[in-house]
PDB file of C-alpha atoms in Angstrom:
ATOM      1  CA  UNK A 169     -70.858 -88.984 120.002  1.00 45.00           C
ATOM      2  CA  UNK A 170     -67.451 -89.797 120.554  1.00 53.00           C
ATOM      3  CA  UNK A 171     -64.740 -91.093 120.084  1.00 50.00           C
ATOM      4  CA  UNK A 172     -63.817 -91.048 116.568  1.00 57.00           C
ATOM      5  CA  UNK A 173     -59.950 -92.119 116.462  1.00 71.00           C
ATOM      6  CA  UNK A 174     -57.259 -89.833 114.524  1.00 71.00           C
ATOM      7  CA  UNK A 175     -58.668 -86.038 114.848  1.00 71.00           C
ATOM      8  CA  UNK A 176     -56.933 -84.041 117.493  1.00 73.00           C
ATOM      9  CA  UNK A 177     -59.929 -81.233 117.972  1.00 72.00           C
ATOM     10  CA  UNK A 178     -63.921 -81.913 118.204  1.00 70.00           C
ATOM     11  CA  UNK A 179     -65.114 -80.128 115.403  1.00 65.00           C
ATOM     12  CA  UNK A 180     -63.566 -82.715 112.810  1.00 57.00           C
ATOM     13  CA  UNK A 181     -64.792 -85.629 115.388  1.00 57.00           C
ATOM     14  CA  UNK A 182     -68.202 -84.119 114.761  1.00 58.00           C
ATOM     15  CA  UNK A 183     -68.028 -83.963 111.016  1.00 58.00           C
ATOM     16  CA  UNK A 184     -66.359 -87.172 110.747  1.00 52.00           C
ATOM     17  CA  UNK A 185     -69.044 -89.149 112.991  1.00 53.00           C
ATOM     18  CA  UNK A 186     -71.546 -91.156 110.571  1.00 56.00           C
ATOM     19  CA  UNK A 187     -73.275 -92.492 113.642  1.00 52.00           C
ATOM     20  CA  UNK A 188     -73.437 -91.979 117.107  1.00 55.00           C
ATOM     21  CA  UNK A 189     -75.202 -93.765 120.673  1.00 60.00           C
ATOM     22  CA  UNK A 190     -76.120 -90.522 121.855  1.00 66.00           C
ATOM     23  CA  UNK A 191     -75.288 -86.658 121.957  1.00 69.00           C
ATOM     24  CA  UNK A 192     -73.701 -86.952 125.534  1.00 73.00           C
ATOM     25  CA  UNK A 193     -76.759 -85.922 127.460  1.00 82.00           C
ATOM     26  CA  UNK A 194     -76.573 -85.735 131.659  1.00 83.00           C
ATOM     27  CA  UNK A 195     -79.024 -88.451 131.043  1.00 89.00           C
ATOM     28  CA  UNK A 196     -77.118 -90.745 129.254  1.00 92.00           C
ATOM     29  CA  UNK A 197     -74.303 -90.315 132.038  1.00 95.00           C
ATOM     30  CA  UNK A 198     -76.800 -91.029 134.736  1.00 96.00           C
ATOM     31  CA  UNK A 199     -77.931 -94.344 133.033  1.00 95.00           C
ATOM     32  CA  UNK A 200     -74.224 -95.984 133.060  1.00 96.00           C
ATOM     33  CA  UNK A 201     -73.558 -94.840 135.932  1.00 97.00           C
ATOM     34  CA  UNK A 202     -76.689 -96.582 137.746  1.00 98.00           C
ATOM     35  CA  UNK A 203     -75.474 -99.606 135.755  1.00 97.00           C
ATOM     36  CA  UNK A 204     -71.858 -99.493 137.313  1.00 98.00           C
ATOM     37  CA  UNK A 205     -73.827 -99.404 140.892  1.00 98.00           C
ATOM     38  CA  UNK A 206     -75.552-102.260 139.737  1.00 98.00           C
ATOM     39  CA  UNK A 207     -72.435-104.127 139.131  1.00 98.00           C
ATOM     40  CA  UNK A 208     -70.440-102.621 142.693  1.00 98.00           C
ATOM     41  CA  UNK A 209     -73.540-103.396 144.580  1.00 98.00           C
ATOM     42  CA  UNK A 210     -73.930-106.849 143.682  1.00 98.00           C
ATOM     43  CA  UNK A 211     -69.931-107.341 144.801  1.00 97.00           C
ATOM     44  CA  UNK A 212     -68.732-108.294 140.743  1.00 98.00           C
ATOM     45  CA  UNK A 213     -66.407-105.885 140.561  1.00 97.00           C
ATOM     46  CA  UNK A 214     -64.684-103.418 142.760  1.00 97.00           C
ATOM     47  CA  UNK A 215     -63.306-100.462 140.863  1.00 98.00           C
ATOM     48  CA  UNK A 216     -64.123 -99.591 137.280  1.00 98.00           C
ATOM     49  CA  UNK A 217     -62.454 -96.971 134.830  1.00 98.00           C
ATOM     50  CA  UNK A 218     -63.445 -95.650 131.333  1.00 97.00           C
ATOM     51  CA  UNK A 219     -61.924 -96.030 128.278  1.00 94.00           C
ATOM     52  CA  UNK A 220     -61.423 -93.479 124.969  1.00 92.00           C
ATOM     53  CA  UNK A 221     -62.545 -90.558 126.882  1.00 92.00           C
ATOM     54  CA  UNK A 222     -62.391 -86.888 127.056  1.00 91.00           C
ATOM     55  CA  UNK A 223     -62.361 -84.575 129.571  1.00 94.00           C
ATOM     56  CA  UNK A 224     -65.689 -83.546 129.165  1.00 93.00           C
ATOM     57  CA  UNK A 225     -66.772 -87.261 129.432  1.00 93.00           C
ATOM     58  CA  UNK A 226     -64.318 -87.673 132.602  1.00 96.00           C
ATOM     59  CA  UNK A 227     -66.181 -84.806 134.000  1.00 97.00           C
ATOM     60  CA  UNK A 228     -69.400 -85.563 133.576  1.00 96.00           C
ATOM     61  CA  UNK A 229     -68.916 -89.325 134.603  1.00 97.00           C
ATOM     62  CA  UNK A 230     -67.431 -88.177 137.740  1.00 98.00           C
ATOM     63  CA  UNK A 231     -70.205 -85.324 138.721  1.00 97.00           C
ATOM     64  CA  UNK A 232     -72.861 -87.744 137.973  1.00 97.00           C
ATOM     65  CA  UNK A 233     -71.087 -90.500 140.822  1.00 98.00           C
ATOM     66  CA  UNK A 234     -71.168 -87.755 142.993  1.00 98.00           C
ATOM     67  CA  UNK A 235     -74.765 -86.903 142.513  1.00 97.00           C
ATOM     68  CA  UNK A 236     -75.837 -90.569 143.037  1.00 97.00           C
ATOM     69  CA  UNK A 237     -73.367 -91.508 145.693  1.00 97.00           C
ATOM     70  CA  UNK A 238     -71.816 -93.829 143.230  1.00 98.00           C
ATOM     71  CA  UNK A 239     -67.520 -94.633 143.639  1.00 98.00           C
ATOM     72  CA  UNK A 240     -66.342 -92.522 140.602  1.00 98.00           C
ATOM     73  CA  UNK A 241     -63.989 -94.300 138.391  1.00 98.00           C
ATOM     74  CA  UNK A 242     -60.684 -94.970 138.680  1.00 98.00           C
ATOM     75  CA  UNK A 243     -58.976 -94.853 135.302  1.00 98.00           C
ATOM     76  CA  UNK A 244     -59.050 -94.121 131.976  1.00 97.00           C
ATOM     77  CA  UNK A 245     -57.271 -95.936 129.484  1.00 96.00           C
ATOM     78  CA  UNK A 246     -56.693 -93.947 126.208  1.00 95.00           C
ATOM     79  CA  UNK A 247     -54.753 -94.032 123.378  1.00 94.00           C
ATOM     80  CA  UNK A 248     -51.087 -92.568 124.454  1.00 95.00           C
ATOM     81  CA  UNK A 249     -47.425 -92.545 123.162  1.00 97.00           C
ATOM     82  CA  UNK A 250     -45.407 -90.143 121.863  1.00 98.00           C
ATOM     83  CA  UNK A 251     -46.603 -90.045 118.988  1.00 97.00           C
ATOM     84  CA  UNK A 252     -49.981 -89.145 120.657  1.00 95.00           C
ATOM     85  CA  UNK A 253     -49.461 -86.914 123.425  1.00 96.00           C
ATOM     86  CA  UNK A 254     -52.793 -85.160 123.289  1.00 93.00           C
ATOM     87  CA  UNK A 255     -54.142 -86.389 126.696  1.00 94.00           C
ATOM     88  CA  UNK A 256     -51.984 -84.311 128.466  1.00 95.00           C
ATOM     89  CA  UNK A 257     -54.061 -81.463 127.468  1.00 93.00           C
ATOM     90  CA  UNK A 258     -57.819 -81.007 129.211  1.00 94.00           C
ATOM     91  CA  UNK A 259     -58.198 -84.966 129.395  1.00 95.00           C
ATOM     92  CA  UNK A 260     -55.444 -84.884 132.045  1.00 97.00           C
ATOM     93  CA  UNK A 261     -56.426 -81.901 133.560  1.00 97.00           C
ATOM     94  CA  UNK A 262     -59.956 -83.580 134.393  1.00 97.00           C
ATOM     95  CA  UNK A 263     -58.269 -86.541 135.493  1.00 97.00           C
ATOM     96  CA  UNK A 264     -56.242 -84.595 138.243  1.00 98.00           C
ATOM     97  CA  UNK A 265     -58.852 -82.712 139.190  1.00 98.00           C
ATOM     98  CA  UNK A 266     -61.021 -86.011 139.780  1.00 98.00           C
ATOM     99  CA  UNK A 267     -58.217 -88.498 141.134  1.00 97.00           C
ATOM    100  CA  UNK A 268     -58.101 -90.569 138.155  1.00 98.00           C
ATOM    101  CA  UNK A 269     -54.558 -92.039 136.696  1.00 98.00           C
ATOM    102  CA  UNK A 270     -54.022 -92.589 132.993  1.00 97.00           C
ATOM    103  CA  UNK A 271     -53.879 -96.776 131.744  1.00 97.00           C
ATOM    104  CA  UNK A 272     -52.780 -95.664 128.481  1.00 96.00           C
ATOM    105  CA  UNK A 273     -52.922 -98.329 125.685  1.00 95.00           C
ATOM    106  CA  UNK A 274     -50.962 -97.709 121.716  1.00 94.00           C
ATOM    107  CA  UNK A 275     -47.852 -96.766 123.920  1.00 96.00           C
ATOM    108  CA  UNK A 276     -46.091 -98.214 120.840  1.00 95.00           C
ATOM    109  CA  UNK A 277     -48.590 -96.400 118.388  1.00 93.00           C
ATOM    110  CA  UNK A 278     -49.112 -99.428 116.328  1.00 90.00           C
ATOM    111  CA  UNK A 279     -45.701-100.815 116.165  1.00 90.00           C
ATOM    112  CA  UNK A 280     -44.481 -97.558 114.617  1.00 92.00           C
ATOM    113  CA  UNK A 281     -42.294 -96.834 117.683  1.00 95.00           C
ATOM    114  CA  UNK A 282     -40.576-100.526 118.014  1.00 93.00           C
ATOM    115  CA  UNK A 283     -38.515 -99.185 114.687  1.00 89.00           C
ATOM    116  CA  UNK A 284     -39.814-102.162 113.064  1.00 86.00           C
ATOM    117  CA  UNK A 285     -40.857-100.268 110.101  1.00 84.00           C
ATOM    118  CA  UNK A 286     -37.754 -97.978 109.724  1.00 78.00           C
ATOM    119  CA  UNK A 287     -35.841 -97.725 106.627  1.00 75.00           C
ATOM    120  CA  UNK A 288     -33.015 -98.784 108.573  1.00 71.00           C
ATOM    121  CA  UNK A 289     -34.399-102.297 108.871  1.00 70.00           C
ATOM    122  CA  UNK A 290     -32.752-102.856 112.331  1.00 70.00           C
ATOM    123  CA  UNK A 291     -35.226-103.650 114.214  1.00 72.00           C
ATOM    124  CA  UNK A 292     -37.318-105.889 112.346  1.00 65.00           C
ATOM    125  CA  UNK A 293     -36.743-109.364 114.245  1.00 65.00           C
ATOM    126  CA  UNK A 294     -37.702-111.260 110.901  1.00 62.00           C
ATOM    127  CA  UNK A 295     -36.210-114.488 112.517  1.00 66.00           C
ATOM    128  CA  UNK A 296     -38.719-113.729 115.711  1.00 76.00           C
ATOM    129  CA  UNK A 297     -41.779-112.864 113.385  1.00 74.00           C
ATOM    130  CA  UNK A 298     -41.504-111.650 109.844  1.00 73.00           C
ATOM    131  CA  UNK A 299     -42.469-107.918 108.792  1.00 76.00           C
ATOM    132  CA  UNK A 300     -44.560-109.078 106.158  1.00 75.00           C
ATOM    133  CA  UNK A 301     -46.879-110.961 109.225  1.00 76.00           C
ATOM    134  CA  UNK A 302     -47.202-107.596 111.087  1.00 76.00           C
ATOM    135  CA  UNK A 303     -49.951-105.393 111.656  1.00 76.00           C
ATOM    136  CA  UNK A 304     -49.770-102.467 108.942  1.00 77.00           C
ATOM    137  CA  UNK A 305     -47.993-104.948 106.285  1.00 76.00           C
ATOM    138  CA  UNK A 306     -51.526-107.009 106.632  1.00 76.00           C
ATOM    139  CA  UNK A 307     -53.891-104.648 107.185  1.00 77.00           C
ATOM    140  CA  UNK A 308     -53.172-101.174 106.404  1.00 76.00           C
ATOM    141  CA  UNK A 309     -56.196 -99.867 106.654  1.00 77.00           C
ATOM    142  CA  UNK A 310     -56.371-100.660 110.204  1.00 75.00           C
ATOM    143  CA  UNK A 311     -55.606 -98.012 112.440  1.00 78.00           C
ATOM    144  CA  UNK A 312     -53.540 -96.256 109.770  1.00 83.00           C
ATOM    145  CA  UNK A 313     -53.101 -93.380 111.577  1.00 89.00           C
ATOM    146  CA  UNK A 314     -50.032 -94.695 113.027  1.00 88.00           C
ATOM    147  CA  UNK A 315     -48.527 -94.703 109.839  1.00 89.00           C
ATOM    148  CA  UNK A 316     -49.080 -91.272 108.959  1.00 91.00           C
ATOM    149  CA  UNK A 317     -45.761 -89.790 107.209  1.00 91.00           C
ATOM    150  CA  UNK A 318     -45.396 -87.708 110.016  1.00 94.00           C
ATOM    151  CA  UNK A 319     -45.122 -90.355 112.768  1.00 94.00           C
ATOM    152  CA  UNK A 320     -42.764 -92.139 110.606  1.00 94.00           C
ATOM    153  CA  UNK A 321     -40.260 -89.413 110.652  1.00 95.00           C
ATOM    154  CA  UNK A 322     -41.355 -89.072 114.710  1.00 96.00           C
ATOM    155  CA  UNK A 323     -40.334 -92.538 114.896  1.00 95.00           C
ATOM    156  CA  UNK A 324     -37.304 -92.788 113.244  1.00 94.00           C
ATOM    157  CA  UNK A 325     -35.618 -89.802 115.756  1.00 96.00           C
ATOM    158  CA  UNK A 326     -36.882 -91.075 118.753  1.00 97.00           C
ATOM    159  CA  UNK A 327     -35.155 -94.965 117.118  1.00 95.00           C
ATOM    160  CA  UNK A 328     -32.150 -92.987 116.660  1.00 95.00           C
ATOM    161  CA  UNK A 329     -32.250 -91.262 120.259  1.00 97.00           C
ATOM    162  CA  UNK A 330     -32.906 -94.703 122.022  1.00 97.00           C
ATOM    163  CA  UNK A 331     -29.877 -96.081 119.623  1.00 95.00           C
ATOM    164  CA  UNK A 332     -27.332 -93.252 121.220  1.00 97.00           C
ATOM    165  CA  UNK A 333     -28.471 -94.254 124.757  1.00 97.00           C
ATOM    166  CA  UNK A 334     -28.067 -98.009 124.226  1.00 96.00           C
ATOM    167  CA  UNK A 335     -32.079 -98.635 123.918  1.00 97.00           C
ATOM    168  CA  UNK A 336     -34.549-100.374 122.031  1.00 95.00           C
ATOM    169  CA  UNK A 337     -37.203 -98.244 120.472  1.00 96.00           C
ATOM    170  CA  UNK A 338     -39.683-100.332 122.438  1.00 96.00           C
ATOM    171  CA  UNK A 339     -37.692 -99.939 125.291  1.00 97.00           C
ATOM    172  CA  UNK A 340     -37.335 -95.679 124.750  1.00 98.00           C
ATOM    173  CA  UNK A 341     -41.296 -95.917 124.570  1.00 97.00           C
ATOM    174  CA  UNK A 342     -42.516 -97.770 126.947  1.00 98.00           C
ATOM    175  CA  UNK A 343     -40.303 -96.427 129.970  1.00 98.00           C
ATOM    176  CA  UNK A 344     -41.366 -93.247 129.050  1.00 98.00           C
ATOM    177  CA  UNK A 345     -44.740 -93.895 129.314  1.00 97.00           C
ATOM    178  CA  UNK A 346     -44.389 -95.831 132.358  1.00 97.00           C
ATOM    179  CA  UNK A 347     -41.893 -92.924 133.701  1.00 97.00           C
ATOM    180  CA  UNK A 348     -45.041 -90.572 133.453  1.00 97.00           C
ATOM    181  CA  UNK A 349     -47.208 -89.205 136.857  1.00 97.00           C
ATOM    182  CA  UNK A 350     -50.092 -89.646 135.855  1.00 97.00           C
ATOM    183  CA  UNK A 351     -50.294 -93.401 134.454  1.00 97.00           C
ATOM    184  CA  UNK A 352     -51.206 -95.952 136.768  1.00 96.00           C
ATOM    185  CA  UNK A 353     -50.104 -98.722 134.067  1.00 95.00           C
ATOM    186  CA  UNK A 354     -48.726 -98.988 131.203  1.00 96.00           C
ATOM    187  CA  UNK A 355     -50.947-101.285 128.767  1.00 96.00           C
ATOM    188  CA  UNK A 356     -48.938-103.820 126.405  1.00 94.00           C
ATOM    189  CA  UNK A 357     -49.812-106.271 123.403  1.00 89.00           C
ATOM    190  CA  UNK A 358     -47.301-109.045 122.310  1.00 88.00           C
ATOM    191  CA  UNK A 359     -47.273-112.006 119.890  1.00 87.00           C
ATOM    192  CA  UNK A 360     -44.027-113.612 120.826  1.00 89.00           C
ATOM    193  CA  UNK A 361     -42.027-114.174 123.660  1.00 91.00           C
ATOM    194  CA  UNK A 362     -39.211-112.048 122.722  1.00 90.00           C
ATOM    195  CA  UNK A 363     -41.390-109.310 122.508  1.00 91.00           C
ATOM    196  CA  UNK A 364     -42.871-109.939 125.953  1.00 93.00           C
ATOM    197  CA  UNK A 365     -39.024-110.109 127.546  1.00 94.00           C
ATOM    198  CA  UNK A 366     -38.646-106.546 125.483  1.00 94.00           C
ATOM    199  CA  UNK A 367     -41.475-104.784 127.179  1.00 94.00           C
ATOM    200  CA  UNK A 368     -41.047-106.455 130.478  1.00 95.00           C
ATOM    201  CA  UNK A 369     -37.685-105.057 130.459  1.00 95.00           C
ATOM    202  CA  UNK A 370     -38.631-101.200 129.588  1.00 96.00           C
ATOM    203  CA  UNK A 371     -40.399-101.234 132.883  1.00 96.00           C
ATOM    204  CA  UNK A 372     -36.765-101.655 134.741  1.00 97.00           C
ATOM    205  CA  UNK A 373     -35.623 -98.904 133.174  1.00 97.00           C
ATOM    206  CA  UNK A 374     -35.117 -95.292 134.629  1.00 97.00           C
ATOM    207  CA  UNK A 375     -35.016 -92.606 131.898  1.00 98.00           C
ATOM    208  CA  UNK A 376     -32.492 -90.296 132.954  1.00 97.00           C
ATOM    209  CA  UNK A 377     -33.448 -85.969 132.391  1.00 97.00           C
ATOM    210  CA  UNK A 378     -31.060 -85.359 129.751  1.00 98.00           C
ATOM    211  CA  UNK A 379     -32.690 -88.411 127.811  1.00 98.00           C
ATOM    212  CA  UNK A 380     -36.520 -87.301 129.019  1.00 98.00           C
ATOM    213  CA  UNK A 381     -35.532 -83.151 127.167  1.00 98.00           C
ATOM    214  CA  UNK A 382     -34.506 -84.526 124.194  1.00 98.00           C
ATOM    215  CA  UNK A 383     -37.590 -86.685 123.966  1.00 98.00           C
ATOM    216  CA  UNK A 384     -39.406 -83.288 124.717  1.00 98.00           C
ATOM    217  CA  UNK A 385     -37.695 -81.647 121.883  1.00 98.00           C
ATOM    218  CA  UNK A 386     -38.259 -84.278 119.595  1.00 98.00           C
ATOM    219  CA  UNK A 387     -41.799 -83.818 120.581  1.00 97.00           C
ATOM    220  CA  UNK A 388     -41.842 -80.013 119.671  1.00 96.00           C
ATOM    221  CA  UNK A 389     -41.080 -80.943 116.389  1.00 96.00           C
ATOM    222  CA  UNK A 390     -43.545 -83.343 115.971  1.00 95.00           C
ATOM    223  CA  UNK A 391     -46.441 -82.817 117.869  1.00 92.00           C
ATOM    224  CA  UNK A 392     -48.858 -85.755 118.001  1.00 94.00           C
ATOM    225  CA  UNK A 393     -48.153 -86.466 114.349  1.00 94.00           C
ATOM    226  CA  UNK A 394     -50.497 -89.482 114.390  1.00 92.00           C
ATOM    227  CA  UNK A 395     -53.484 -87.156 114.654  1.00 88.00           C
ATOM    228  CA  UNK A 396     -54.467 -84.541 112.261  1.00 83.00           C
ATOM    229  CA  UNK A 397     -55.933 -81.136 113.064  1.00 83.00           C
ATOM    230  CA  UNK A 398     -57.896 -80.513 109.845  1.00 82.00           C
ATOM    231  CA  UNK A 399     -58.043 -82.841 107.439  1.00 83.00           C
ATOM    232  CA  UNK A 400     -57.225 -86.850 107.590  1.00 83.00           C
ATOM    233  CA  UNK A 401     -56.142 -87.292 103.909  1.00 87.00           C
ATOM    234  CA  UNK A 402     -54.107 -84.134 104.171  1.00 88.00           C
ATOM    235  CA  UNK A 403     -52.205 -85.831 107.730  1.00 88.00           C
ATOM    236  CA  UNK A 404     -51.943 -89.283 105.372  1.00 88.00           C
ATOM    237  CA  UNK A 405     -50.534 -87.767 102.456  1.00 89.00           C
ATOM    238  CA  UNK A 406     -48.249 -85.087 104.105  1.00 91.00           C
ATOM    239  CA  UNK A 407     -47.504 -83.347 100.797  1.00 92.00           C
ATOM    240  CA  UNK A 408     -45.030 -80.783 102.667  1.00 91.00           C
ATOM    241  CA  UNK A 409     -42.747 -83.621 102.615  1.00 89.00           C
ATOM    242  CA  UNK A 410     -42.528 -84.113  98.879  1.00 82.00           C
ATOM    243  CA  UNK A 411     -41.918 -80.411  98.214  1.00 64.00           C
TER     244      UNK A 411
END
């Protein structure tokens, strides 16, 4: 019955769900996980990894492989920036415990974290592809939780902390991710070629530990303000702010 993108705790994923596969019985486990042996046995793939999944999931995945003599997975690619630091919690736990690395994808939460949408305007790039032919300017309603008021004001310090070391936004967010222990990859989308020099780039650079704290403090402020812990429409209209 999961996942069900935005909440940050499983009693609003459970409220929120309209529909659902299954209730996450051992059986259901058992069923993919004779299908994955289908797949290794055969010699189509080699490894496989799971995708928007919880620790709960992770661990039930894994005890079921061992149960069946099945090769456990190998990843888990979930939503991750910092903006979205939740994994770190029990979903990385679980993934220590059973030798699994993170492939996190939204390590730019949407765009939010290129600075792209800042006030500031300095990182929009019109002449590489205009604003108004991005993402949340076309479809706003898709994944909006990026664009929660919160993450906006997330984004714009961690812009102005990549600014005072001589980074891009995209560049600040992406070798962070990459900089972390337990990712494996790091997970990118472009549309241009600029953008593709841009990421490729973050990956040669070493954060240095002054840089990494102040990205933690940042992050103490704002703690995974793309997800909201009780209500959605509270999290979109932030109403705190206006007071």
């Amino acid at each position: 019955d999961i996942p069900l993108f935005g909440p940050a705790s499983y009693q609003n994923i459970r409220n929120g769900r309209k529909t659902a596969v299954n209730k996450g019985e051992a059986e259901t486990f058992e069923e993919q996980v004779l299908s994955i042996k289908s797949l290794l046995d055969a010699g189509l793939i080699k490894y496989w990894g799971l995708s928007n999944e919880t620790a709960y999931g992770i661990t039930m995945f894994c005890i079921t492989c061992d149960r069946l003599g099945v090769a456990r997975p190998i990843s888990v690619q979930n939503d991750f920036s910092l903006n979205d630091r939740s994994f770190e919690g029990d979903t990385l736990e679980a993934c220590y415990r059973f030798n699994l690395v993170g492939l996190p994808y939204g390590n730019l939460s949407g765009g939010a974290l290129t600075g792209k949408y800042s006030k500031s305007k300095a990182y929009e790039h019109e002449s590489d592809r205009p604003l108004n032919e991005s993402r949340h300017v076309k479809t706003p309603d898709f994944q909006s939780r990026y664009m929660n008021p919160m993450a906006l004001k997330a984004s714009e310090k961690y812009s102005a902390l990549a600014k005072e070391y001589g980074l891009t936004p995209t560049e600040l967010a992406l070798a962070w991710s990459n900089a972390q222990w337990y990712n494996g990859s790091v997970i990118i989308g472009t549309t241009t070629v600029r953008q593709v020099q841009e990421c490729v780039n973050a990956f040669k650079i070493t954060l240095p530990d002054e840089l990494l704290r102040k990205i933690d403090e940042i992050h103490e402020e704002f703690r995974n303000p793309t997800a909201y812990y009780a209500d959605s429409k509270m999290a979109k209209n932030a109403s705190w702010l206006k007071e």
